[in-house]
mmCIF file of C-alpha atoms and ligand atoms in Angstrom:
data_model
loop_
_atom_site.group_PDB
_atom_site.id
_atom_site.type_symbol
_atom_site.label_atom_id
_atom_site.label_comp_id
_atom_site.label_asym_id
_atom_site.label_seq_id
_atom_site.Cartn_x
_atom_site.Cartn_y
_atom_site.Cartn_z
ATOM 1 C CA MET A 62 -29.830 -7.132 -6.208
ATOM 2 C CA ASN A 63 -26.867 -9.654 -7.042
ATOM 3 C CA THR A 64 -23.096 -8.532 -7.529
ATOM 4 C CA ARG A 65 -23.557 -7.954 -11.043
ATOM 5 C CA GLU A 66 -26.508 -5.959 -10.882
ATOM 6 C CA LEU A 67 -25.409 -4.132 -7.880
ATOM 7 C CA GLN A 68 -21.758 -3.658 -9.938
ATOM 8 C CA GLU A 69 -23.764 -2.287 -13.382
ATOM 9 C CA GLU A 70 -25.442 0.279 -10.764
ATOM 10 C CA ILE A 71 -22.125 1.282 -9.353
ATOM 11 C CA ILE A 72 -20.589 1.717 -12.982
ATOM 12 C CA ARG A 73 -23.831 3.566 -14.172
ATOM 13 C CA LEU A 74 -23.574 6.122 -10.696
ATOM 14 C CA LYS A 75 -19.948 6.907 -10.629
ATOM 15 C CA LYS A 76 -20.144 8.078 -14.261
ATOM 16 C CA GLU A 77 -23.790 9.956 -13.678
ATOM 17 C CA ASN A 78 -21.844 11.287 -10.494
ATOM 18 C CA ASP A 79 -18.305 12.327 -11.897
ATOM 19 C CA ILE A 80 -16.705 10.057 -9.373
ATOM 20 C CA CYS A 81 -13.487 8.175 -9.682
ATOM 21 C CA ILE A 82 -13.194 5.198 -7.822
ATOM 22 C CA LEU A 83 -9.789 4.316 -6.787
ATOM 23 C CA ALA A 84 -9.147 0.768 -5.036
ATOM 24 C CA HIS A 85 -6.616 -0.843 -3.660
ATOM 25 C CA ALA A 86 -4.998 -3.939 -4.715
ATOM 26 C CA TYR A 87 -6.114 -5.366 -1.102
ATOM 27 C CA GLN A 88 -9.682 -4.739 -1.845
ATOM 28 C CA SER A 89 -12.000 -7.480 -2.622
ATOM 29 C CA HIS A 90 -12.541 -8.345 -6.356
ATOM 30 C CA ASP A 91 -15.821 -7.366 -6.673
ATOM 31 C CA ILE A 92 -14.579 -4.157 -5.709
ATOM 32 C CA TRP A 93 -11.477 -4.281 -7.936
ATOM 33 C CA GLU A 94 -14.383 -4.533 -10.690
ATOM 34 C CA VAL A 95 -15.715 -1.597 -10.245
ATOM 35 C CA ALA A 96 -12.873 0.430 -10.450
ATOM 36 C CA ASP A 97 -10.904 2.993 -12.642
ATOM 37 C CA TYR A 98 -7.768 2.342 -11.481
ATOM 38 C CA VAL A 99 -6.062 -0.350 -9.314
ATOM 39 C CA GLY A 100 -2.487 -0.546 -8.269
ATOM 40 C CA ASP A 101 -0.099 -0.325 -5.293
ATOM 41 C CA SER A 102 0.098 2.930 -2.490
ATOM 42 C CA TYR A 103 2.498 4.631 -4.815
ATOM 43 C CA GLY A 104 0.633 3.675 -8.387
ATOM 44 C CA LEU A 105 -2.831 5.192 -6.407
ATOM 45 C CA SER A 106 -0.914 8.213 -5.145
ATOM 46 C CA LEU A 107 0.036 8.767 -9.332
ATOM 47 C CA GLN A 108 -3.553 8.618 -9.801
ATOM 48 C CA ALA A 109 -4.522 11.233 -7.531
ATOM 49 C CA GLU A 110 -3.704 13.736 -9.745
ATOM 50 C CA LYS A 111 -4.498 12.506 -12.794
ATOM 51 C CA ALA A 112 -7.885 11.667 -12.215
ATOM 52 C CA PRO A 113 -10.320 14.379 -14.303
ATOM 53 C CA GLN A 114 -13.177 13.267 -11.914
ATOM 54 C CA LYS A 115 -14.161 16.142 -9.428
ATOM 55 C CA THR A 116 -14.948 13.440 -6.763
ATOM 56 C CA VAL A 117 -12.477 10.504 -5.931
ATOM 57 C CA LEU A 118 -13.613 7.570 -4.073
ATOM 58 C CA MET A 119 -11.052 5.453 -1.915
ATOM 59 C CA CYS A 120 -11.672 1.859 -1.539
ATOM 60 C CA GLY A 121 -8.546 1.561 0.595
ATOM 61 C CA VAL A 122 -7.515 2.559 4.097
ATOM 62 C CA ARG A 123 -7.496 6.267 5.836
ATOM 63 C CA PHE A 124 -3.751 7.390 4.735
ATOM 64 C CA MET A 125 -4.605 6.528 1.138
ATOM 65 C CA ALA A 126 -7.590 8.931 0.750
ATOM 66 C CA GLU A 127 -5.636 11.531 2.594
ATOM 67 C CA THR A 128 -2.780 11.281 0.460
ATOM 68 C CA VAL A 129 -5.427 11.873 -2.665
ATOM 69 C CA LYS A 130 -6.799 15.205 -0.478
ATOM 70 C CA ILE A 131 -3.638 16.478 0.093
ATOM 71 C CA LEU A 132 -2.237 16.000 -3.869
ATOM 72 C CA SER A 133 -5.553 17.391 -5.033
ATOM 73 C CA PRO A 134 -7.187 19.662 -2.325
ATOM 74 C CA GLU A 135 -9.719 20.977 -5.104
ATOM 75 C CA LYS A 136 -11.167 17.513 -5.210
ATOM 76 C CA LYS A 137 -13.839 16.039 -2.740
ATOM 77 C CA VAL A 138 -12.495 12.906 -1.535
ATOM 78 C CA LEU A 139 -14.105 10.274 0.303
ATOM 79 C CA LEU A 140 -12.888 6.937 2.405
ATOM 80 C CA ALA A 141 -15.250 4.537 1.411
ATOM 81 C CA ASN A 142 -15.657 2.725 5.037
ATOM 82 C CA SER A 143 -14.410 4.974 7.770
ATOM 83 C CA LEU A 144 -13.116 2.023 9.752
ATOM 84 C CA ALA A 145 -10.557 1.546 7.585
ATOM 85 C CA GLU A 146 -7.313 2.457 9.137
ATOM 86 C CA CYS A 147 -3.983 1.330 9.082
ATOM 87 C CA PRO A 148 -2.694 0.587 12.651
ATOM 88 C CA MET A 149 0.759 0.514 11.630
ATOM 89 C CA ALA A 150 -0.236 4.541 10.456
ATOM 90 C CA ASP A 151 -0.735 5.168 14.519
ATOM 91 C CA GLN A 152 2.001 3.738 15.384
ATOM 92 C CA MET A 153 4.368 6.971 15.711
ATOM 93 C CA ASP A 154 3.469 10.483 16.232
ATOM 94 C CA LYS A 155 4.615 13.751 15.312
ATOM 95 C CA GLU A 156 5.855 14.688 18.779
ATOM 96 C CA MET A 157 7.953 11.319 19.256
ATOM 97 C CA ILE A 158 9.555 12.201 15.678
ATOM 98 C CA GLU A 159 10.489 15.337 16.623
ATOM 99 C CA ALA A 160 12.066 14.356 19.472
ATOM 100 C CA VAL A 161 13.934 11.361 17.528
ATOM 101 C CA LYS A 162 14.928 14.259 14.779
ATOM 102 C CA GLN A 163 16.625 16.198 17.559
ATOM 103 C CA GLN A 164 19.101 13.366 18.143
ATOM 104 C CA TYR A 165 19.990 12.538 14.416
ATOM 105 C CA PRO A 166 19.976 15.942 13.102
ATOM 106 C CA ASP A 167 21.860 14.972 10.093
ATOM 107 C CA TYR A 168 19.686 12.175 9.139
ATOM 108 C CA ALA A 169 16.658 12.557 6.155
ATOM 109 C CA VAL A 170 13.411 11.448 7.930
ATOM 110 C CA VAL A 171 12.175 9.154 5.128
ATOM 111 C CA ALA A 172 8.550 8.273 5.972
ATOM 112 C CA TYR A 173 6.771 5.121 4.414
ATOM 113 C CA ILE A 174 3.539 6.329 3.387
ATOM 114 C CA ASN A 175 1.847 4.359 5.706
ATOM 115 C CA THR A 176 1.889 7.164 8.033
ATOM 116 C CA THR A 177 -0.790 10.276 9.263
ATOM 117 C CA SER A 178 -0.533 13.121 7.452
ATOM 118 C CA GLU A 179 0.288 15.059 10.688
ATOM 119 C CA LEU A 180 3.141 12.969 10.872
ATOM 120 C CA LYS A 181 4.157 13.726 7.182
ATOM 121 C CA THR A 182 4.812 17.107 8.414
ATOM 122 C CA VAL A 183 7.925 16.634 9.790
ATOM 123 C CA CYS A 184 9.279 14.201 7.394
ATOM 124 C CA ASP A 185 11.705 15.239 4.370
ATOM 125 C CA VAL A 186 10.039 12.211 1.674
ATOM 126 C CA CYS A 187 7.767 9.466 1.833
ATOM 127 C CA VAL A 188 8.296 6.407 -0.051
ATOM 128 C CA THR A 189 6.192 3.393 -0.805
ATOM 129 C CA SER A 190 7.022 -0.663 -1.341
ATOM 130 C CA SER A 191 7.943 -0.054 -4.557
ATOM 131 C CA SER A 192 9.430 3.168 -4.722
ATOM 132 C CA ALA A 193 11.886 3.329 -1.417
ATOM 133 C CA VAL A 194 14.891 1.749 -3.059
ATOM 134 C CA ARG A 195 14.674 3.992 -5.830
ATOM 135 C CA ILE A 196 14.230 7.270 -3.621
ATOM 136 C CA ILE A 197 16.449 6.550 -1.105
ATOM 137 C CA LYS A 198 19.382 5.883 -4.033
ATOM 138 C CA ASN A 199 18.475 9.326 -4.974
ATOM 139 C CA LEU A 200 18.366 11.506 -2.083
ATOM 140 C CA PRO A 201 21.594 13.780 -1.447
ATOM 141 C CA GLN A 202 21.757 12.452 2.432
ATOM 142 C CA LYS A 203 23.835 9.385 3.811
ATOM 143 C CA ASN A 204 22.062 9.095 6.810
ATOM 144 C CA ILE A 205 18.694 7.968 6.722
ATOM 145 C CA LEU A 206 16.090 8.195 9.863
ATOM 146 C CA PHE A 207 13.136 5.286 8.067
ATOM 147 C CA ILE A 208 10.220 5.262 9.703
ATOM 148 C CA PRO A 209 8.004 3.295 10.868
ATOM 149 C CA ASP A 210 8.165 -0.207 9.109
ATOM 150 C CA CYS A 211 11.672 -1.517 10.783
ATOM 151 C CA ASN A 212 11.141 -4.410 8.581
ATOM 152 C CA LEU A 213 10.864 -2.573 5.022
ATOM 153 C CA GLY A 214 13.388 -0.214 6.385
ATOM 154 C CA ASP A 215 15.675 -3.475 7.126
ATOM 155 C CA TRP A 216 14.714 -4.825 3.410
ATOM 156 C CA VAL A 217 15.211 -1.265 2.023
ATOM 157 C CA ALA A 218 18.657 -0.675 4.093
ATOM 158 C CA LYS A 219 20.236 -3.970 2.437
ATOM 159 C CA GLN A 220 19.314 -2.720 -0.932
ATOM 160 C CA VAL A 221 21.419 0.675 -0.515
ATOM 161 C CA PRO A 222 24.089 -0.662 1.675
ATOM 162 C CA GLU A 223 26.195 2.858 0.721
ATOM 163 C CA LYS A 224 23.895 4.444 3.249
ATOM 164 C CA ASN A 225 23.482 4.682 6.608
ATOM 165 C CA PHE A 226 20.047 3.461 8.218
ATOM 166 C CA LYS A 227 18.863 4.037 11.432
ATOM 167 C CA LEU A 228 15.483 2.175 11.786
ATOM 168 C CA LEU A 229 12.592 2.578 14.778
ATOM 169 C CA GLN A 230 10.668 -0.640 16.216
ATOM 170 C CA GLY A 231 7.474 -0.072 13.754
ATOM 171 C CA GLY A 232 5.289 -2.528 11.250
ATOM 172 C CA CYS A 233 2.735 -3.709 9.536
ATOM 173 C CA PRO A 234 0.999 -6.054 12.070
ATOM 174 C CA THR A 235 -0.638 -8.545 9.087
ATOM 175 C CA HIS A 236 2.871 -9.478 7.302
ATOM 176 C CA VAL A 237 4.595 -9.307 10.768
ATOM 177 C CA ARG A 238 2.109 -12.838 11.382
ATOM 178 C CA ILE A 239 3.963 -14.440 9.002
ATOM 179 C CA THR A 240 6.933 -16.757 10.222
ATOM 180 C CA LEU A 241 10.067 -18.764 9.068
ATOM 181 C CA LYS A 242 7.818 -21.648 10.160
ATOM 182 C CA GLU A 243 5.260 -20.940 7.522
ATOM 183 C CA VAL A 244 8.422 -20.465 4.756
ATOM 184 C CA ASN A 245 9.646 -23.848 5.316
ATOM 185 C CA ALA A 246 6.068 -25.613 5.463
ATOM 186 C CA ALA A 247 5.332 -23.967 2.235
ATOM 187 C CA ARG A 248 8.087 -24.905 0.492
ATOM 188 C CA GLY A 249 7.669 -28.295 2.093
ATOM 189 C CA LEU A 250 4.187 -28.721 0.798
ATOM 190 C CA HIS A 251 4.975 -27.017 -2.735
ATOM 191 C CA PRO A 252 8.706 -27.628 -3.423
ATOM 192 C CA SER A 253 8.643 -26.392 -7.157
ATOM 193 C CA ALA A 254 6.387 -23.151 -6.185
ATOM 194 C CA LYS A 255 8.329 -19.438 -6.305
ATOM 195 C CA LEU A 256 7.791 -17.644 -2.838
ATOM 196 C CA LEU A 257 7.195 -13.842 -3.516
ATOM 197 C CA VAL A 258 6.422 -11.915 -0.578
ATOM 198 C CA HIS A 259 6.004 -8.272 0.779
ATOM 199 C CA PRO A 260 8.932 -6.320 2.153
ATOM 200 C CA GLU A 261 6.725 -5.467 5.100
ATOM 201 C CA CYS A 262 7.221 -9.120 6.463
ATOM 202 C CA GLN A 263 10.591 -9.911 8.760
ATOM 203 C CA PRO A 264 13.574 -10.695 7.456
ATOM 204 C CA SER A 265 13.734 -13.842 8.305
ATOM 205 C CA VAL A 266 10.964 -14.343 5.781
ATOM 206 C CA THR A 267 12.328 -11.416 2.975
ATOM 207 C CA GLN A 268 15.635 -13.360 2.887
ATOM 208 C CA ASN A 269 14.550 -16.809 1.744
ATOM 209 C CA ALA A 270 12.056 -15.603 -0.611
ATOM 210 C CA ASP A 271 12.555 -15.228 -4.475
ATOM 211 C CA PHE A 272 11.042 -12.310 -5.083
ATOM 212 C CA VAL A 273 10.060 -9.535 -2.545
ATOM 213 C CA GLY A 274 8.031 -6.418 -4.037
ATOM 214 C CA SER A 275 4.960 -4.532 -3.266
ATOM 215 C CA THR A 276 1.438 -5.727 -4.129
ATOM 216 C CA THR A 277 1.722 -4.747 -7.982
ATOM 217 C CA GLU A 278 5.174 -5.833 -8.424
ATOM 218 C CA ILE A 279 4.024 -9.563 -6.679
ATOM 219 C CA MET A 280 1.344 -9.479 -9.203
ATOM 220 C CA ALA A 281 3.604 -8.440 -12.663
ATOM 221 C CA TYR A 282 6.452 -11.210 -11.392
ATOM 222 C CA ALA A 283 3.670 -14.253 -11.069
ATOM 223 C CA LYS A 284 1.630 -12.996 -14.642
ATOM 224 C CA LYS A 285 5.121 -12.278 -16.693
ATOM 225 C CA SER A 286 7.072 -15.791 -15.039
ATOM 226 C CA PRO A 287 6.629 -19.069 -17.107
ATOM 227 C CA GLU A 288 6.843 -20.558 -13.720
ATOM 228 C CA LYS A 289 3.399 -22.515 -12.913
ATOM 229 C CA GLU A 290 3.374 -22.393 -8.959
ATOM 230 C CA PHE A 291 3.385 -19.485 -6.817
ATOM 231 C CA ILE A 292 3.786 -19.196 -2.911
ATOM 232 C CA ILE A 293 2.123 -15.705 -1.885
ATOM 233 C CA GLY A 294 3.330 -14.038 1.164
ATOM 234 C CA THR A 295 1.508 -10.677 1.603
ATOM 235 C CA GLU A 296 -2.485 -10.314 2.068
ATOM 236 C CA ASN A 297 -4.559 -13.210 1.022
ATOM 237 C CA SER A 298 -6.622 -11.314 -1.610
ATOM 238 C CA ILE A 299 -3.565 -11.468 -3.801
ATOM 239 C CA VAL A 300 -4.231 -15.231 -4.006
ATOM 240 C CA GLN A 301 -7.264 -14.422 -5.501
ATOM 241 C CA HIS A 302 -6.943 -11.605 -7.901
ATOM 242 C CA LEU A 303 -4.268 -13.450 -9.472
ATOM 243 C CA GLN A 304 -6.746 -16.642 -10.039
ATOM 244 C CA PHE A 305 -8.799 -14.631 -11.833
ATOM 245 C CA ASP A 306 -5.260 -13.279 -13.993
ATOM 246 C CA CYS A 307 -3.812 -16.101 -14.587
ATOM 247 C CA PRO A 308 -6.441 -19.294 -14.386
ATOM 248 C CA ASP A 309 -3.785 -21.889 -15.434
ATOM 249 C CA LYS A 310 -1.436 -21.229 -12.839
ATOM 250 C CA PHE A 311 -1.299 -22.377 -9.059
ATOM 251 C CA PHE A 312 -1.351 -19.649 -6.234
ATOM 252 C CA TYR A 313 -0.887 -20.745 -2.666
ATOM 253 C CA PRO A 314 -1.247 -18.319 0.284
ATOM 254 C CA LEU A 315 1.876 -18.141 2.480
ATOM 255 C CA SER A 316 -0.284 -18.020 5.492
ATOM 256 C CA LYS A 317 -3.925 -18.204 6.176
ATOM 257 C CA ASP A 318 -3.225 -15.612 8.983
ATOM 258 C CA CYS A 319 -2.246 -12.921 6.388
ATOM 259 C CA VAL A 320 -5.683 -11.045 6.421
ATOM 260 C CA CYS A 321 -5.611 -7.373 6.581
ATOM 261 C CA HIS A 322 -9.029 -6.607 8.422
ATOM 262 C CA ASN A 323 -8.813 -2.665 7.928
ATOM 263 C CA MET A 324 -8.530 -3.593 4.006
ATOM 264 C CA LYS A 325 -11.211 -6.059 4.279
ATOM 265 C CA VAL A 326 -13.941 -3.718 6.209
ATOM 266 C CA THR A 327 -15.038 -2.213 2.964
ATOM 267 C CA THR A 328 -17.822 -3.958 1.198
ATOM 268 C CA LEU A 329 -19.537 -3.663 -2.446
ATOM 269 C CA GLY A 330 -22.258 -2.127 -0.627
ATOM 270 C CA ASP A 331 -19.838 0.481 1.144
ATOM 271 C CA VAL A 332 -19.220 1.492 -2.297
ATOM 272 C CA TYR A 333 -22.632 1.661 -3.552
ATOM 273 C CA GLY A 334 -23.805 3.746 -0.763
ATOM 274 C CA CYS A 335 -20.653 6.183 -1.656
ATOM 275 C CA VAL A 336 -21.698 6.574 -5.396
ATOM 276 C CA LYS A 337 -25.279 6.811 -4.673
ATOM 277 C CA GLY A 338 -24.304 9.827 -2.325
ATOM 278 C CA VAL A 339 -25.311 8.254 1.363
ATOM 279 C CA GLY A 340 -22.051 6.842 2.548
ATOM 280 C CA GLY A 341 -18.350 7.180 3.168
ATOM 281 C CA GLU A 342 -16.719 10.031 4.654
ATOM 282 C CA GLU A 343 -15.168 13.053 3.366
ATOM 283 C CA ILE A 344 -11.534 13.540 4.102
ATOM 284 C CA VAL A 345 -11.009 17.584 5.458
ATOM 285 C CA LEU A 346 -7.663 18.391 6.569
ATOM 286 C CA SER A 347 -6.428 21.569 7.936
ATOM 287 C CA GLY A 348 -4.700 23.670 5.248
ATOM 288 C CA GLU A 349 -1.080 23.612 7.177
ATOM 289 C CA THR A 350 -1.242 20.084 7.745
ATOM 290 C CA SER A 351 -1.894 19.914 3.965
ATOM 291 C CA VAL A 352 0.878 22.064 3.010
ATOM 292 C CA LYS A 353 3.246 20.654 4.844
ATOM 293 C CA ALA A 354 2.634 17.177 4.609
ATOM 294 C CA LYS A 355 2.807 18.015 0.444
ATOM 295 C CA LYS A 356 6.284 18.807 0.690
ATOM 296 C CA CYS A 357 6.923 15.407 1.651
ATOM 297 C CA LEU A 358 4.428 13.492 -1.052
ATOM 298 C CA ASP A 359 5.958 16.141 -3.693
ATOM 299 C CA SER A 360 9.121 15.044 -2.941
ATOM 300 C CA MET A 361 8.397 11.360 -3.390
ATOM 301 C CA ILE A 362 6.936 12.211 -6.523
ATOM 302 C CA VAL A 363 10.325 14.178 -7.820
ATOM 303 C CA TYR A 364 12.829 11.531 -6.300
ATOM 304 C CA GLY A 365 10.635 8.521 -7.446
ATOM 305 C CA GLN A 366 10.735 9.648 -11.302
ATOM 306 C CA ALA A 367 14.044 10.861 -11.013
HETATM 307 P P1 LIG B 270 2.013 -1.596 -1.689
HETATM 308 O O1 LIG B 270 0.275 -1.243 -1.988
HETATM 309 O O2 LIG B 270 2.986 -0.432 -1.484
HETATM 310 O O3 LIG B 270 2.299 -2.908 -1.761
HETATM 311 O O4 LIG B 270 1.758 -1.259 0.068
HETATM 312 C C1 LIG B 270 1.079 -2.869 0.777
HETATM 313 C C2 LIG B 270 0.126 -2.110 2.192
HETATM 314 O O5 LIG B 270 0.331 -3.050 3.190
HETATM 315 C C3 LIG B 270 -0.292 -0.828 1.856
HETATM 316 O O6 LIG B 270 -0.733 -1.098 3.044
HETATM 317 FE FE1 LIG B 271 -1.496 -1.321 6.971
HETATM 318 FE FE2 LIG B 271 -0.379 -3.803 7.060
HETATM 319 FE FE3 LIG B 271 -2.845 -3.620 6.411
HETATM 320 FE FE4 LIG B 271 -1.085 -2.339 4.820
HETATM 321 S S1 LIG B 271 -1.718 -4.658 5.435
HETATM 322 S S2 LIG B 271 -2.952 -1.169 5.756
HETATM 323 S S3 LIG B 271 0.179 -1.946 6.195
HETATM 324 S S4 LIG B 271 -2.436 -3.115 8.439
#
């Protein structure tokens, strides 16, 4: 089968088997084309509850599939490739954060959604890169313990100067590879281009960008902008997606090293296996973990929409 035939077969099978395909923005373009919804972490979690199908297939990383399962426990949730882990999600565990909480008893524990469901059970609220500023502004607490990404935390803290932030040393191993040297080199090569970066990048990179936002926000900015050239400082798949969406504009990767191997491990062939019923990993969470972690995710949705 060629790509188009495989895609047609996936689309036929997902309808026949009542499966909703959710794809994170970092998935490859051939997967985007068979998905029912493509978006950033926040958009995917909102879709988790909305999908009318009985089965949800997550083309993304494990914490995203767990989020869907927690928000829609009655649905069968499949992770398209069980190797797709987010290394940041495993950087801090429940025991560690419980110990830190004892040192900071009057702090709200704000967890980036890139955390395990186990860790979410001891946090007050989840945030995503596109919702963090809004949610933290809406929280009643003034003191914020932000985990695990200190780069995102640093960027959010600068947008919300009225609150006190305590950050821990964690972060995305993909975005942290981007350096100020690469910013200067890309600016030199493309002097007319706007620099759009993800807030998981280091402060030296975000401070020198023209726009900082989530994957979906970066794409929306580039599509709407009257400018013609953009340097993209996030996972390099976004460069390719934008080239499809805006063929008359020019997109350059800020760093050739900004590739998330976990996002890239899922293939169209994996998606085919899942819709045929012979692939993927079904997400199973203990009742107690789901109930406690759901409070953290529900708070995200409440404060995110306020
Ligand atoms: P967003 O999709 O929220 O921009 O997050 C990027 C990311 O790294 C997801 O793992
Ligand atoms: Fe995790 Fe970073 Fe990959 Fe996102 S890009 S899944 S945060 S490692």
